[in-house]
CSV table of C-alpha atoms and ligand atoms in Angstrom, one decimal:
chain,number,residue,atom,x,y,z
A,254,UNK,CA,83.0,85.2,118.7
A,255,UNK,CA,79.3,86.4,117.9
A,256,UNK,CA,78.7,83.6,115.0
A,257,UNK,CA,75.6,83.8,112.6
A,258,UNK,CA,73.0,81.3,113.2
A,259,UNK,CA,74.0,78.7,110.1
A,260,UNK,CA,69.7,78.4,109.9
A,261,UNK,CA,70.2,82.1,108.7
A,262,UNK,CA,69.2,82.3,104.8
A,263,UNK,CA,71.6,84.5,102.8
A,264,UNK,CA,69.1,87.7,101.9
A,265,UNK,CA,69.1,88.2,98.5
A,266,UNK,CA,65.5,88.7,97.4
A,267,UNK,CA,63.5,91.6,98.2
A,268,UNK,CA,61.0,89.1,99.9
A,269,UNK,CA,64.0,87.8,102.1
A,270,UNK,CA,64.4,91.1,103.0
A,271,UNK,CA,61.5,92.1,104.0
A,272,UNK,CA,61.0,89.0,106.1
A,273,UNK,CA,64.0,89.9,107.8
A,274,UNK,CA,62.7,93.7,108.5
A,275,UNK,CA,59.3,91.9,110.1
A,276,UNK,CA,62.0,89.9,112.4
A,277,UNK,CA,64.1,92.6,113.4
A,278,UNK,CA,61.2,95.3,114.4
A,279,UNK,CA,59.6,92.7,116.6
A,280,UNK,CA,63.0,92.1,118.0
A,281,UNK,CA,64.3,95.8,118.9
A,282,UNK,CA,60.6,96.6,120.1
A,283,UNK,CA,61.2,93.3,122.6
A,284,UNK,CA,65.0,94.8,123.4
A,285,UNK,CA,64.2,98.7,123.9
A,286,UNK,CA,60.0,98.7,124.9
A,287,UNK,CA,59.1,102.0,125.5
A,288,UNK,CA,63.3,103.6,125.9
A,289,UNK,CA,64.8,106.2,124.0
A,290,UNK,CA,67.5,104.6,121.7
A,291,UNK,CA,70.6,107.0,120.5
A,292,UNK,CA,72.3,106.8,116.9
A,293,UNK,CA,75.5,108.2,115.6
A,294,UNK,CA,74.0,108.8,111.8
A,295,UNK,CA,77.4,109.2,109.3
A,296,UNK,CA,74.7,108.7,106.3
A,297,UNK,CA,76.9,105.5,105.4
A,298,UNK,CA,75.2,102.4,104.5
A,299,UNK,CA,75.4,100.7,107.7
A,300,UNK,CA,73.9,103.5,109.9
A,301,UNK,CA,71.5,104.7,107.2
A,302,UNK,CA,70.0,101.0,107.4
A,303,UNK,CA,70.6,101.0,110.7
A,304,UNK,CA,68.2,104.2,110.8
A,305,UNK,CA,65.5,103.5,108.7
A,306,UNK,CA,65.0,100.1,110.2
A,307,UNK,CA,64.8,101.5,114.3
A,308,UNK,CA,62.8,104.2,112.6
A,309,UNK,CA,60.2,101.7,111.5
A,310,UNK,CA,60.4,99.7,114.9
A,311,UNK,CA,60.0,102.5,117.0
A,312,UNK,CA,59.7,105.9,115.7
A,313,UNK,CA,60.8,109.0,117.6
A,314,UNK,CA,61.9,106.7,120.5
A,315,UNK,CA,64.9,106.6,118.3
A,316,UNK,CA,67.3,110.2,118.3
A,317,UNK,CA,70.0,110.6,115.6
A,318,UNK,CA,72.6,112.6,115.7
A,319,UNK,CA,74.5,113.6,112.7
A,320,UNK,CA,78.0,115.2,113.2
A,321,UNK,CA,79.1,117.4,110.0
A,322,UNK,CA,83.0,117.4,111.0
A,323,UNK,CA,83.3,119.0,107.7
A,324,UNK,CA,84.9,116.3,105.9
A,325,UNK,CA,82.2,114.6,104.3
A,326,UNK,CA,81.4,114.2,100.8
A,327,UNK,CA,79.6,117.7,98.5
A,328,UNK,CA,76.0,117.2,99.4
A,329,UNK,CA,75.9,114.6,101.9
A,330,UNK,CA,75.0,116.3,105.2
A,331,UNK,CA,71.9,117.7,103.6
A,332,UNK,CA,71.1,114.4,101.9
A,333,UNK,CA,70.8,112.9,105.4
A,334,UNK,CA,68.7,116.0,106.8
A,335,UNK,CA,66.7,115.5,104.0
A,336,UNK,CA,65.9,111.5,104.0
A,337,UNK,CA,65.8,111.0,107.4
A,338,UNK,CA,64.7,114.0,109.0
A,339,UNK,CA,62.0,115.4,106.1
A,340,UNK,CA,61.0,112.3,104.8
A,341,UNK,CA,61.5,109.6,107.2
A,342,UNK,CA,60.4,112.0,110.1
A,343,UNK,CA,63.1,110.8,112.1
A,344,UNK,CA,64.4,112.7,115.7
A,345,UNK,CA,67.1,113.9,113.9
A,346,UNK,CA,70.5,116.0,115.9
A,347,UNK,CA,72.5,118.0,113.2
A,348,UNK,CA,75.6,119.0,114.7
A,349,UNK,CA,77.6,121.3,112.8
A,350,UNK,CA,81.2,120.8,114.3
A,351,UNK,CA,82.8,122.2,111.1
A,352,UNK,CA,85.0,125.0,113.2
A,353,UNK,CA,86.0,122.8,116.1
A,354,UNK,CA,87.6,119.8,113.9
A,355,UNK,CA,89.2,122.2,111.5
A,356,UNK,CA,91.3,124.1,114.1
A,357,UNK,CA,92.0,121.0,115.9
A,358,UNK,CA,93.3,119.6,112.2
A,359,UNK,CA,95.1,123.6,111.5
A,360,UNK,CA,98.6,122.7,111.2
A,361,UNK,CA,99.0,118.6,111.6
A,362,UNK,CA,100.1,117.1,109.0
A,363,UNK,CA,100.8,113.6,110.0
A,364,UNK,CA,98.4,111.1,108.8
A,365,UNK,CA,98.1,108.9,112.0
A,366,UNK,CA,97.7,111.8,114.0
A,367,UNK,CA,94.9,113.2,111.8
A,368,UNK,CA,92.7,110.3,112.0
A,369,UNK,CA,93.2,110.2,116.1
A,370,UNK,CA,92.4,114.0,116.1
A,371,UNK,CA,89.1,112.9,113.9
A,372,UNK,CA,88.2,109.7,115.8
A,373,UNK,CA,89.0,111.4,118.9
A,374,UNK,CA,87.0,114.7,118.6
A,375,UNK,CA,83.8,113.0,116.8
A,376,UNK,CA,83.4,111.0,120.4
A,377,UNK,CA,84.0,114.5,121.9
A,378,UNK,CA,80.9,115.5,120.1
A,379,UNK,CA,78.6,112.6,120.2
A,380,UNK,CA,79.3,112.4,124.0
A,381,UNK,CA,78.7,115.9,124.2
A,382,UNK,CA,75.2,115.3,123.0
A,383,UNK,CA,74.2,112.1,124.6
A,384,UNK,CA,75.0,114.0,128.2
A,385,UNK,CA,72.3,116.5,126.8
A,386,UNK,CA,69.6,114.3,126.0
A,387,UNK,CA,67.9,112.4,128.4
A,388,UNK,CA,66.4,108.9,129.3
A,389,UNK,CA,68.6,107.5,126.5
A,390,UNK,CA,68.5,103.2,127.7
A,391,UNK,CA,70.2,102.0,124.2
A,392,UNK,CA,72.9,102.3,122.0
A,393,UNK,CA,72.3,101.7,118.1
A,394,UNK,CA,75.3,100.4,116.4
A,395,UNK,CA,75.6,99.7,112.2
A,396,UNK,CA,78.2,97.3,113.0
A,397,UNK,CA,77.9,94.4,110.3
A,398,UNK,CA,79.1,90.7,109.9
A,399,UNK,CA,82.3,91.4,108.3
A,400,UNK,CA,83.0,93.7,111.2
A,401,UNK,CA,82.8,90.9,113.7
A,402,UNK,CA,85.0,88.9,111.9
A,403,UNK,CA,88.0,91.2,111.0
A,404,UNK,CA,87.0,92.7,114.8
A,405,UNK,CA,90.3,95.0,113.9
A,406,UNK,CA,88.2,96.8,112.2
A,407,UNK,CA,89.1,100.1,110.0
A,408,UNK,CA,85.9,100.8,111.1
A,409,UNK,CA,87.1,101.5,114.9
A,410,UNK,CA,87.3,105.0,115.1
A,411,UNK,CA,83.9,105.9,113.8
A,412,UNK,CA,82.0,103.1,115.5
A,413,UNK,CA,81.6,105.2,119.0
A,414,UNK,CA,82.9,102.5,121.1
A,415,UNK,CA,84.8,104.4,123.0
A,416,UNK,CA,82.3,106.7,124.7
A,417,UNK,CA,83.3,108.1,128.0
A,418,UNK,CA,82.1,105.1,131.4
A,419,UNK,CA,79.3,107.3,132.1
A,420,UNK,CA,77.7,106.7,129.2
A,421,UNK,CA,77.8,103.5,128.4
A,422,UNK,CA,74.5,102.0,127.1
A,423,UNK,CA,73.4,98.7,126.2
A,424,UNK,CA,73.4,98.2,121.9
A,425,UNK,CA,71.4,97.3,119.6
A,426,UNK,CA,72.8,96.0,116.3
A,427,UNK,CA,70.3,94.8,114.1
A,428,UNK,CA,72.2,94.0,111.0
A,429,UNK,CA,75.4,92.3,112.8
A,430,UNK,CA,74.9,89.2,111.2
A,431,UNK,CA,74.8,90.5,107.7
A,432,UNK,CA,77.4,90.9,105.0
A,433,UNK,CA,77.3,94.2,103.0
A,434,UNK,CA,75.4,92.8,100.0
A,435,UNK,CA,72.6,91.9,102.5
A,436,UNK,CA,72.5,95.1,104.1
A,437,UNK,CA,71.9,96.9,100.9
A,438,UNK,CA,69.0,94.8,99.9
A,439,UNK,CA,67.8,95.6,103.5
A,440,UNK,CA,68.2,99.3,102.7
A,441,UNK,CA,66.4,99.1,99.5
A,442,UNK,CA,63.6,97.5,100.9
A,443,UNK,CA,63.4,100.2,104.0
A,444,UNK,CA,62.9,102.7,100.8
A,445,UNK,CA,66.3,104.6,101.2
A,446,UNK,CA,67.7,106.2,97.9
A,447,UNK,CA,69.9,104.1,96.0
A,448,UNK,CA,72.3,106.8,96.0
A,449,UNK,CA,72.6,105.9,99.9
A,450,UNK,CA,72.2,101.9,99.8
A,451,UNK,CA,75.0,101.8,96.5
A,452,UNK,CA,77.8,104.4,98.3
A,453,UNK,CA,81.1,103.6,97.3
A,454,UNK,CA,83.4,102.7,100.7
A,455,UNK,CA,84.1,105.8,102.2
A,456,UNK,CA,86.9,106.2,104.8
A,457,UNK,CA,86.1,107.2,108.2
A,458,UNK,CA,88.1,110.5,108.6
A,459,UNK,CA,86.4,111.1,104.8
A,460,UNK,CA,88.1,114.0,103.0
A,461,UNK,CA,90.8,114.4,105.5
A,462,UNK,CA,92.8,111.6,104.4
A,463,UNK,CA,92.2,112.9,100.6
A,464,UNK,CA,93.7,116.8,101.1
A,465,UNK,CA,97.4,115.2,102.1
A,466,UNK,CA,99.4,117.1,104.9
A,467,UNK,CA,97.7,119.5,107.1
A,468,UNK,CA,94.3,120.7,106.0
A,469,UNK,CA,93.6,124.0,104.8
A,470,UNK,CA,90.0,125.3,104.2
A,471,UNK,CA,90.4,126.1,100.7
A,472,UNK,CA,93.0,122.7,99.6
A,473,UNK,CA,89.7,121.1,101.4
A,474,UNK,CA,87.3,123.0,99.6
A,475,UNK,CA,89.5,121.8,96.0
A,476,UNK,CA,89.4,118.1,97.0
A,477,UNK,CA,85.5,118.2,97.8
A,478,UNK,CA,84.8,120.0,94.5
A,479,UNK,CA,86.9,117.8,92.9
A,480,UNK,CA,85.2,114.8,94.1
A,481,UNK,CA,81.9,115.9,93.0
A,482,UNK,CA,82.5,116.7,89.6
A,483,UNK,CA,84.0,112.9,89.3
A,484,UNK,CA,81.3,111.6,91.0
A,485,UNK,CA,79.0,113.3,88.3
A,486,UNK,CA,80.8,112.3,85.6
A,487,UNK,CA,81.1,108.8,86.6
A,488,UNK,CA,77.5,108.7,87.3
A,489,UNK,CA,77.0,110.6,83.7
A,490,UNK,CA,79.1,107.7,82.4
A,491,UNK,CA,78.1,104.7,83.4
A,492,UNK,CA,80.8,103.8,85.7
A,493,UNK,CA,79.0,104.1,88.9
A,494,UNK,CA,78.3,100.8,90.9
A,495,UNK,CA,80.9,99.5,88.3
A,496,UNK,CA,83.9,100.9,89.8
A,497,UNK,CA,84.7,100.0,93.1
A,498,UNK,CA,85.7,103.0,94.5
A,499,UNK,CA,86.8,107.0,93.0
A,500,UNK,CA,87.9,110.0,94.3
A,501,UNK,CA,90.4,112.7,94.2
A,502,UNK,CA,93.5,113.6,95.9
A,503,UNK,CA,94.8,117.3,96.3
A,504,UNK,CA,98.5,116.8,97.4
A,505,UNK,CA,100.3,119.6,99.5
A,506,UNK,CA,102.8,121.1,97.1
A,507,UNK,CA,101.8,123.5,93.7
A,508,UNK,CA,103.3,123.9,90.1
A,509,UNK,CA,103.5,126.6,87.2
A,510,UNK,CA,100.8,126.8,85.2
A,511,UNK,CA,98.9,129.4,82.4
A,512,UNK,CA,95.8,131.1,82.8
A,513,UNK,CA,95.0,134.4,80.2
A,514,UNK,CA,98.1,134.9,79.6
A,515,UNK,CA,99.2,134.6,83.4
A,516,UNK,CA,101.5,132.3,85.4
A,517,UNK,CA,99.7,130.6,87.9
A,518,UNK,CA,100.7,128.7,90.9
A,519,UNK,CA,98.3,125.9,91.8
A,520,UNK,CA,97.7,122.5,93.0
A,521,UNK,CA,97.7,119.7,90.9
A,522,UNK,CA,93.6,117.1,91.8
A,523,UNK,CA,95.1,113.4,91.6
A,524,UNK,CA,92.0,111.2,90.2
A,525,UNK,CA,92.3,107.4,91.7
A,526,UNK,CA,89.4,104.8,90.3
A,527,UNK,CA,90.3,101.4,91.5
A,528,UNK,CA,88.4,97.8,91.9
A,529,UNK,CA,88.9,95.8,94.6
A,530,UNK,CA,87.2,93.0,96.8
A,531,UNK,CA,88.0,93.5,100.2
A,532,UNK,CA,90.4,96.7,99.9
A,533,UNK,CA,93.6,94.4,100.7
A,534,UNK,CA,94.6,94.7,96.8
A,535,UNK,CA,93.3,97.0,94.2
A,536,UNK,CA,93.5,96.7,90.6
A,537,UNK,CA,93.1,100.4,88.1
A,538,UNK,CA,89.5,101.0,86.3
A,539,UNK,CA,90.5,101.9,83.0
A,540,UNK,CA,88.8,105.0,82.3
A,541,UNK,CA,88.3,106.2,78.3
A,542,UNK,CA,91.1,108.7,77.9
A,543,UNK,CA,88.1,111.3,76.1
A,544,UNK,CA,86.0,111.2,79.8
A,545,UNK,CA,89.5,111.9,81.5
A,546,UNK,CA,90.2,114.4,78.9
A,547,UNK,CA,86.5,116.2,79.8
A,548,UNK,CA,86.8,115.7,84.0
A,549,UNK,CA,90.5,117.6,83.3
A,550,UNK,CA,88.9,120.6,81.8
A,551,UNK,CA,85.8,120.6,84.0
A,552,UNK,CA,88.3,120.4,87.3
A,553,UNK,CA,90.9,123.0,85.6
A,554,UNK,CA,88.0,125.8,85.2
A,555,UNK,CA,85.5,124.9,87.7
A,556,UNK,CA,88.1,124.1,91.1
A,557,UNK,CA,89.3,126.8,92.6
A,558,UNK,CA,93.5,127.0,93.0
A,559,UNK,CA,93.5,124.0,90.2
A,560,UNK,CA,95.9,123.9,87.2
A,561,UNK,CA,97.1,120.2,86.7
A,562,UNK,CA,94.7,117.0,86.9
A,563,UNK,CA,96.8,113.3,87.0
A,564,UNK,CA,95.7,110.3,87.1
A,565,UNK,CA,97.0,108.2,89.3
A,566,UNK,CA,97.9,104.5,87.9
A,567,UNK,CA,99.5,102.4,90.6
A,568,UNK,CA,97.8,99.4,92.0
A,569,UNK,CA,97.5,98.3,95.2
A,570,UNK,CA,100.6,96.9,96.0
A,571,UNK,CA,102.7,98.9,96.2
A,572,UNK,CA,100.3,101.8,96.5
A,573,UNK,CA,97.7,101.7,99.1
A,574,UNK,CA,94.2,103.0,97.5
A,575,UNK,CA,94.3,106.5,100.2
A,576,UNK,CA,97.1,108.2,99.6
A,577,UNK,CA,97.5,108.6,103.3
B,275,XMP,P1,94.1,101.7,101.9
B,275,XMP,O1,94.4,103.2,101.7
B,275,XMP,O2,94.7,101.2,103.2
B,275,XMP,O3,92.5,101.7,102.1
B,275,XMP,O4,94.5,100.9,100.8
B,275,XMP,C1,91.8,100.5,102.1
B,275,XMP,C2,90.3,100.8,102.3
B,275,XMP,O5,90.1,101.4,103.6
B,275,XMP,C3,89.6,102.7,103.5
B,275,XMP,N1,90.3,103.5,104.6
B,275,XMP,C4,89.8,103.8,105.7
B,275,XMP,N2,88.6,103.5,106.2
B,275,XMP,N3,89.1,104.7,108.2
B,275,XMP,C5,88.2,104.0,107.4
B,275,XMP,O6,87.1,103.8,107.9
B,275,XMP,C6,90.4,104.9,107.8
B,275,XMP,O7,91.2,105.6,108.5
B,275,XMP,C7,90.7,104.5,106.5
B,275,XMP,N4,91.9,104.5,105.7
B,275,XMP,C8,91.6,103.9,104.5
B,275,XMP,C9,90.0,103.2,102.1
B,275,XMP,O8,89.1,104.2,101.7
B,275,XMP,C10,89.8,101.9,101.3
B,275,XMP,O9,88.5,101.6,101.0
């Protein structure tokens, strides 16, 4: 296994941190010289940092490319055109594959299958655009420590590993030798917003896994409308960076409601706040029953196709935190 060097200080200082930034951009200038380096940017942590520290090393020698497969969070695919692309100046692909993974998802409602369709189009795409670019030498990869040790990672399918044999470059992983605490402080000091560097774990095939069964524009639309009001009010309240990870769920099935008068049929949003260390057991953030109270009216009149908000209260076990 690819060990850490034991001499290797634990980075926990912004002055650790920057050390290690004037390490690693002497380093990947040594590794790439004057070649073109290619990026798959999800605007996670690990890529982000990943970014922004190739973007110091060697500026436009470096070309992002950003898939929007449509799941992603409210807000995020412009947040990463805007830091990296408008501020940091970065060579920066937007691909906006929104179509193309939604009619491959039209219909499927196994979970398994869903994240294979996900994994296996979003290599589609990259490869797609590496075979347009050219004199790309290097591959930049945010794989981090913990990676290499689980090396089963949950991570697999959106780490582009398996690109097609003809384009198969040589990597670059700066920060595989840091823990995820490290690679924030890393982030911070690269100037990346803390909304970025602090981003609660997100699963790889994002919203997909959130709007259960097969996806339908609109259940998708509910679940990422959903999300952002919690996020708001979590960050309103206090409870972001505090709890470990939130989000909601918009289950496949409807129930009788009452709107001006009117019976409605609607989709309950299932709101799930849980702490965890490592995401092998999950314990439930207890949330003031007056916020839940004000995130149920905001989701009942601002969410489309919305009439019923639960919470969801079951640990993990037996629950897993995703309800698919
Ligand atoms: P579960 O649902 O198994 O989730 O308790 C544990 C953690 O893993 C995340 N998760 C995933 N991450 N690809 C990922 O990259 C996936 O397919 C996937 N499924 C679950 C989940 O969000 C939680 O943090």
């Amino acid at each position: 296994m690819d060990k850490r060097p034991e001499s290797m200080a634990r980075i926990n200082t912004p002055a650790l941190a920057e050390a290690f930034i004037a390490e690693q951009i002497s380093a990947i200038r040594a590794q790439v010289g004057d070649k073109k380096v290619l990026l798959a940017l999800s605007g996670g942590v690990d890529s982000s940092v990943v970014a922004a520290l190739l973007i110091r090393a060697i500026g436009k020698q470096l070309v992002c490319v950003h898939v929007n497969h449509g799941l992603l969070r409210k807000g995020e695919p412009e947040q990463v055109v805007q830091v990296f692309r408008n501020e940091m100046g970065a060579e920066l692909i937007y691909v906006d594959a929104v179509d193309r993974f939604l009619d491959k998802l039209a219909g499927v409602a196994d979970p398994e299958r869903k994240r294979k369709i996900i994994g296996k189009e979003f290599i589609d795409v990259f490869a797609e655009e590496a075979k347009k670019l050219h004199g790309i030498a290097f591959l930049a990869q945010g794989t981090i420590y913990p990676d290499i040790l689980e090396s089963v990672g949950l991570k697999s399918h959106h780490n582009v590993g398996g690109l097609p044999e003809d384009l198969q470059f040589e990597l670059v992983e700066p920060v595989k030798y840091l823990y995820k605490d490290e690679v924030r402080q890393v982030g911070l000091a690269l100037g990346l917003p803390e909304s970025m560097v602090y981003r609660q774990p997100f699963p790889g095939p994002g919203l997909g896994v959130r709007c259960v069964g097969a996806i339908t524009r609109d259940r998708l639309e509910a679940v990422r409308e959903s999300d952002a009001i919690l996020r708001e009010e979590f960050a309103k309240n206090g409870l972001q960076g505090k709890v470990w990870q939130y989000f909601t769920i918009v289950p496949d099935f409807t129930s009788t409601g009452i709107c001006d008068g009117k019976r409605t049929d609607a989709w309950p949003v299932v709101i799930r706040a849980v702490n965890s260390v490592d995401a092998t057991s999950a314990t439930i953030e207890e949330i003031p029953y007056s916020l839940l109270h004000h995130i149920t009216a905001r989701i009942t009149s601002e969410v489309k196709g919305v009439n019923r908000v639960l919470y969801d209260l079951t640990p993990k076990a037996p629950a897993t935190i995703e309800w698919e």
